[in-house]
Amino acid sequence: MSDVLVVAEHRQDSLRDVSFELVTAGRNLADEMDGTLDVAVISGAVESFAEALSLDGVDRIHTVDYGDEFNHDVYTQAVTQLHDAVDPTVLLLPNSVNGLDYAPAVATRLGLPYVSDTVDVEWDGEGVVTVREQFGGKVETVVGVDDDAAVVSVRPGAYAPADTDGTASVVAFDAEIETDAVLTDVRGFEEVAGGDVDITEADVLVSVGRGIEDEENLDLIFDLAEALDATVSASRPVVDDGWLDKGRQVGQSGKVVTPDVYLAIGISGAVQHVAGMKGAETIVAVNTDPNAPIFDIADYGVVDDLFDVVPELIEQLG
Amino acid sequence: MKVLVTAKQVATVDDDDFEVGVDGVDEQFLEYDLNEWDEYAVESGVSFAEECDDDVEVVSVTIGPEQTEETIRMVLAKGVDRAIRVWDDALDEDALRDVETKAALLEAVAERESPDLVLTGVQASDDGLGATGVALAATMDVAWAAVANDVEIDADAETVHARRELEGGLEEVTDVALPAVLTIQTGINEPRYASLRGIRQAQRKEILPLGLDDLDVDATQLKRRLSVKSTRVPETTSTATLFEGEADETATDLAEMLRDEGVTAE
Ligand SMILES: Cc1cc2nc3c(=O)[nH]c(=O)nc-3n(C[C@H](O)[C@H](O)[C@H](O)COP(=O)(O)OP(=O)(O)OC[C@H]3O[C@@H](n4cnc5c(N)ncnc54)[C@H](O)[C@@H]3O)c2cc1C
């Protein structure tokens, strides 16, 4: 019996940041429960991963030495079996792309309630209480779980990574993977082609979002970029629509950029976008919606219509 | 071959000054539309059917009250052959928040329809749960792949060659055995606009309403384990300097600020 079980995530021989963030979330929660924190690591170089995960506040690490990279069928089976053995009150999983690919299946197999993409997980003495966002971050809801146990996924970046060494014990867990139930064949990875510009090299980025409405209006953005000697980047919808190539996409599934100045024009500031630009030195936002989350991280802002502000700005810079 | 596509009608908050109650945003501030991710799932299904010479039937399923039929007609106008709408008075918000409830309902629909492939969106833009497709696959006990941004269906080999969009511009190349559930990522295709002809045809297509009894779903299969304790507009952590005034004034402030930052073309 344990209180919190965290499942780490890794790819191409490295643990991903979210693993260390989950340790912080898990330890906080375990403290509130006066309890223990277990961490599991599945596939890949489990021995060395376990060493890196032996962090302050981690009580035990379970290693499942099976295969190299993530396969959701293997993870689902291994985590379900581990859950039976460890019997945690809360199972904490990452709300990463791979988390999206196995966490709901684990909850289903275990018959447990599932709360996804939480930005805060707490124990109120009786049950799990989480905070999650709705409507792209415009609204926050406090969601409680009415059950004895729960599966909760945590948004990457929501917690600071744990980094103090600890002395966890490491136990090998002998998961019985039923190969007939492995219905997906993960063949490998491929890097998405880059495109003609490297937005990660730019000192100044003029970044355009769905607020631009129409492909033809992009001229306005390129004119502004020219006036600032800047490079044009974009949020996902502009790339999805095929108006700009994938190499210009900023965010979780695009590029991570750290320019001196990042102008977000008609971009709401969704978490997957912010993941790619929060490291910019100075962030400037132009958006009609004063509640847009982009203003939470902006240094300067104008709450107004981009079609009024941007032409004026071009003129003034000209 | 048969493709089942899930299509959710989502709410969007379309007012800057919306108000929230305990359970969520007040109804009067909400507008309704087809979920962005589902648009791409619908397009995947319809374009696959068009590419195949033998007949592929594309059926959509929506869980929602009668008012969702407006959204369902849009889906039919884009080329889906017929639609199923699941609703029952027993389906309150608490039940629909628990993904196991949705998975049970959709599984019952899948049982009825026996699709070879189920397409869902990665997530719904309103509550962003991102769980329905994979939970459904696990409930149906079939294969799945989440966050697919490329899908090639090889019906003869009973396999889908898919790519999963990972973080940082990396993709996972995956083969998935049919039958399967795929959750579709935006950008995978170019969702079409409904043509006038499509809109006319949609009026004649079937929207079959199904309740719990029709689906043989027991009220005890409806779980309600997640409860919303409060809803709030997040406290802004903004420390931004906001420039105010007419556009020419704010543009002047912006230009000055940018010059101070050392940003100019000269
Ligand atoms: C797995 C996954 C990965 C993702 N990866 C990425 C990623 O890498 N990068 C990314 O960007 N997104 C990513 N997303 C999508 C993300 O969730 C958002 O949907 C997206 O970032 C929204 O882009 P946006 O801000 O341009 O559009 P919206 O959220 O629609 O915002 C448009 C903004 O423009 C404003 N606006 C409208 N008209 C005007 C006007 N005339 N003047 C001024 N402002 C105006 C609006 O107020 C609004 O705030 C991902 C999602 C998922 C599920």
Tab-separated table of N, CA and C and ligand atoms in Angstrom, chain A residues 97 100 138 208-213 234-238 249-255 265-274 286-289 292-294 304-307, chain B residues 36-37 122-123 147 165 185-186, ligand 1:
chain	number	residue	atom	x	y	z
A	97	VAL	N	2.078	14.073	-24.697
A	97	VAL	CA	1.463	13.373	-25.828
A	97	VAL	C	1.402	11.865	-25.536
A	100	LEU	N	-1.393	11.225	-23.105
A	100	LEU	CA	-2.687	11.183	-23.802
A	100	LEU	C	-2.921	9.808	-24.416
A	138	LYS	N	-9.416	30.345	-20.085
A	138	LYS	CA	-10.215	31.509	-19.662
A	138	LYS	C	-10.882	31.269	-18.317
A	208	VAL	N	2.157	35.371	-35.331
A	208	VAL	CA	0.770	35.623	-35.705
A	208	VAL	C	-0.116	34.430	-35.363
A	209	GLY	N	-1.317	34.738	-34.865
A	209	GLY	CA	-2.262	33.688	-34.484
A	209	GLY	C	-3.553	33.768	-35.255
A	210	ARG	N	-4.529	33.013	-34.791
A	210	ARG	CA	-5.808	32.882	-35.482
A	210	ARG	C	-6.529	34.220	-35.632
A	211	GLY	N	-6.176	35.182	-34.775
A	211	GLY	CA	-6.784	36.505	-34.868
A	211	GLY	C	-6.602	37.169	-36.223
A	212	ILE	N	-5.680	36.687	-37.027
A	212	ILE	CA	-5.415	37.280	-38.338
A	212	ILE	C	-6.523	36.931	-39.344
A	213	GLU	N	-7.278	35.899	-39.023
A	213	GLU	CA	-8.508	35.539	-39.748
A	213	GLU	C	-8.350	34.996	-41.154
A	234	ALA	N	4.487	31.728	-35.920
A	234	ALA	CA	3.035	31.594	-35.845
A	234	ALA	C	2.608	30.624	-34.761
A	235	SER	N	1.328	30.737	-34.391
A	235	SER	CA	0.729	29.706	-33.554
A	235	SER	C	0.188	28.618	-34.479
A	236	ARG	N	-0.253	27.579	-33.863
A	236	ARG	CA	-0.615	26.381	-34.606
A	236	ARG	C	-1.714	26.541	-35.680
A	237	PRO	N	-2.821	27.218	-35.371
A	237	PRO	CA	-3.891	27.257	-36.391
A	237	PRO	C	-3.438	27.837	-37.731
A	238	VAL	N	-2.535	28.799	-37.677
A	238	VAL	CA	-2.046	29.427	-38.910
A	238	VAL	C	-1.250	28.406	-39.738
A	249	GLN	N	6.158	27.201	-36.726
A	249	GLN	CA	5.240	27.026	-35.592
A	249	GLN	C	5.966	27.053	-34.254
A	250	VAL	N	5.488	27.904	-33.370
A	250	VAL	CA	6.031	28.000	-32.019
A	250	VAL	C	5.149	27.172	-31.093
A	251	GLY	N	5.775	26.390	-30.222
A	251	GLY	CA	4.966	25.688	-29.229
A	251	GLY	C	5.416	24.276	-28.953
A	252	GLN	N	4.591	23.608	-28.191
A	252	GLN	CA	4.885	22.252	-27.744
A	252	GLN	C	5.254	21.319	-28.885
A	253	SER	N	4.476	21.366	-29.963
A	253	SER	CA	4.772	20.449	-31.058
A	253	SER	C	5.547	21.149	-32.170
A	254	GLY	N	5.881	22.402	-31.969
A	254	GLY	CA	6.705	23.119	-32.933
A	254	GLY	C	8.055	23.446	-32.311
A	255	LYS	N	8.474	24.689	-32.460
A	255	LYS	CA	9.801	25.088	-31.977
A	255	LYS	C	9.716	25.802	-30.628
A	265	ILE	N	0.681	38.482	-31.914
A	265	ILE	CA	-0.392	39.250	-32.546
A	265	ILE	C	-1.587	38.339	-32.804
A	266	GLY	N	-2.670	38.548	-32.061
A	266	GLY	CA	-3.861	37.708	-32.248
A	266	GLY	C	-3.629	36.267	-31.836
A	267	ILE	N	-2.861	36.104	-30.748
A	267	ILE	CA	-2.578	34.770	-30.195
A	267	ILE	C	-3.132	34.745	-28.773
A	268	SER	N	-3.909	33.700	-28.431
A	268	SER	CA	-4.560	33.687	-27.121
A	268	SER	C	-3.602	33.328	-25.988
A	269	GLY	N	-2.573	32.530	-26.316
A	269	GLY	CA	-1.643	32.120	-25.263
A	269	GLY	C	-2.019	30.793	-24.635
A	270	ALA	N	-2.473	29.847	-25.461
A	270	ALA	CA	-2.784	28.502	-24.984
A	270	ALA	C	-1.508	27.863	-24.444
A	271	VAL	N	-1.695	26.958	-23.488
A	271	VAL	CA	-0.544	26.355	-22.815
A	271	VAL	C	0.456	25.731	-23.793
A	272	GLN	N	-0.061	25.086	-24.849
A	272	GLN	CA	0.862	24.435	-25.795
A	272	GLN	C	1.639	25.462	-26.615
A	273	HIS	N	1.092	26.658	-26.734
A	273	HIS	CA	1.826	27.715	-27.422
A	273	HIS	C	2.878	28.316	-26.484
A	274	VAL	N	2.437	28.612	-25.276
A	274	VAL	CA	3.320	29.238	-24.288
A	274	VAL	C	4.548	28.363	-24.011
A	286	VAL	N	-0.728	41.823	-28.591
A	286	VAL	CA	-1.830	42.634	-29.109
A	286	VAL	C	-3.010	41.694	-29.281
A	287	ASN	N	-4.093	41.963	-28.517
A	287	ASN	CA	-5.219	41.049	-28.526
A	287	ASN	C	-6.480	41.802	-28.101
A	288	THR	N	-7.585	41.532	-28.763
A	288	THR	CA	-8.846	42.208	-28.426
A	288	THR	C	-9.430	41.734	-27.096
A	289	ASP	N	-9.015	40.558	-26.650
A	289	ASP	CA	-9.628	39.973	-25.467
A	289	ASP	C	-8.765	40.232	-24.227
A	292	ALA	N	-7.421	37.180	-22.389
A	292	ALA	CA	-6.574	36.186	-23.060
A	292	ALA	C	-5.370	35.867	-22.170
A	293	PRO	N	-5.086	34.580	-21.966
A	293	PRO	CA	-3.985	34.184	-21.070
A	293	PRO	C	-2.619	34.748	-21.492
A	294	ILE	N	-2.484	35.159	-22.731
A	294	ILE	CA	-1.194	35.692	-23.187
A	294	ILE	C	-0.789	36.900	-22.345
A	304	ASP	N	-6.598	45.635	-28.033
A	304	ASP	CA	-7.249	46.320	-29.154
A	304	ASP	C	-7.184	45.439	-30.394
A	305	ASP	N	-7.853	45.907	-31.414
A	305	ASP	CA	-7.925	45.174	-32.669
A	305	ASP	C	-6.596	45.274	-33.417
A	306	LEU	N	-6.048	44.132	-33.779
A	306	LEU	CA	-4.758	44.134	-34.473
A	306	LEU	C	-4.852	44.879	-35.805
A	307	PHE	N	-6.049	44.864	-36.420
A	307	PHE	CA	-6.188	45.524	-37.725
A	307	PHE	C	-6.183	47.055	-37.601
B	36	GLU	N	-13.261	21.815	-32.857
B	36	GLU	CA	-12.206	22.003	-33.865
B	36	GLU	C	-11.513	20.678	-34.229
B	37	TRP	N	-11.156	19.885	-33.232
B	37	TRP	CA	-10.436	18.638	-33.504
B	37	TRP	C	-11.324	17.657	-34.288
B	122	VAL	N	-8.461	14.708	-30.870
B	122	VAL	CA	-7.528	14.549	-29.748
B	122	VAL	C	-8.193	14.999	-28.445
B	123	GLN	N	-8.895	16.130	-28.525
B	123	GLN	CA	-9.559	16.658	-27.337
B	123	GLN	C	-10.705	17.550	-27.785
B	147	VAL	N	-3.246	11.232	-30.914
B	147	VAL	CA	-2.575	12.393	-31.497
B	147	VAL	C	-1.953	12.038	-32.859
B	165	GLU	N	2.027	12.728	-33.422
B	165	GLU	CA	2.790	13.963	-33.277
B	165	GLU	C	3.274	14.105	-31.840
B	185	GLN	N	-5.327	14.756	-34.728
B	185	GLN	CA	-4.761	16.062	-34.392
B	185	GLN	C	-5.103	17.082	-35.486
B	186	THR	N	-5.215	18.338	-35.095
B	186	THR	CA	-5.478	19.395	-36.070
B	186	THR	C	-4.322	19.465	-37.066
C	1	LIG	C1	-1.262	17.984	-28.416
C	1	LIG	C2	-1.386	19.437	-28.788
C	1	LIG	C3	-0.283	20.123	-29.271
C	1	LIG	C4	-0.367	21.482	-29.618
C	1	LIG	N1	0.748	22.124	-30.046
C	1	LIG	C5	0.689	23.457	-30.312
C	1	LIG	C6	1.860	24.188	-30.725
C	1	LIG	O1	2.966	23.635	-30.877
C	1	LIG	N2	1.743	25.517	-30.952
C	1	LIG	C7	0.540	26.188	-30.806
C	1	LIG	O2	0.517	27.422	-31.022
C	1	LIG	N3	-0.575	25.512	-30.449
C	1	LIG	C8	-0.521	24.175	-30.205
C	1	LIG	N4	-1.679	23.504	-29.866
C	1	LIG	C9	-2.981	24.200	-30.008
C	1	LIG	C10	-3.343	25.093	-28.855
C	1	LIG	O3	-4.055	24.343	-27.901
C	1	LIG	C11	-4.241	26.254	-29.311
C	1	LIG	O4	-5.375	25.727	-29.972
C	1	LIG	C12	-3.549	27.243	-30.250
C	1	LIG	O5	-2.307	27.640	-29.709
C	1	LIG	C13	-4.415	28.466	-30.435
C	1	LIG	O6	-3.820	29.355	-31.336
C	1	LIG	P1	-4.215	30.895	-31.375
C	1	LIG	O7	-3.848	31.527	-30.080
C	1	LIG	O8	-3.639	31.469	-32.605
C	1	LIG	O9	-5.784	30.841	-31.594
C	1	LIG	P2	-6.971	31.177	-30.587
C	1	LIG	O10	-6.815	30.464	-29.310
C	1	LIG	O11	-8.206	31.003	-31.357
C	1	LIG	O12	-6.739	32.718	-30.272
C	1	LIG	C14	-6.900	33.742	-31.190
C	1	LIG	C15	-6.731	35.021	-30.420
C	1	LIG	O13	-6.818	36.121	-31.318
C	1	LIG	C16	-7.552	37.159	-30.705
C	1	LIG	N5	-8.119	37.978	-31.766
C	1	LIG	C17	-9.103	37.662	-32.637
C	1	LIG	N6	-9.309	38.663	-33.502
C	1	LIG	C18	-8.435	39.638	-33.188
C	1	LIG	C19	-8.158	40.931	-33.706
C	1	LIG	N7	-8.827	41.410	-34.763
C	1	LIG	N8	-7.194	41.659	-33.124
C	1	LIG	C20	-6.497	41.193	-32.057
C	1	LIG	N9	-6.710	39.979	-31.516
C	1	LIG	C21	-7.670	39.202	-32.078
C	1	LIG	C22	-8.587	36.462	-29.864
C	1	LIG	O14	-9.028	37.294	-28.810
C	1	LIG	C23	-7.819	35.233	-29.361
C	1	LIG	O15	-7.218	35.486	-28.109
C	1	LIG	C24	-1.607	22.158	-29.508
C	1	LIG	C25	-2.723	21.460	-29.033
C	1	LIG	C26	-2.624	20.118	-28.678
C	1	LIG	C27	-3.831	19.413	-28.139
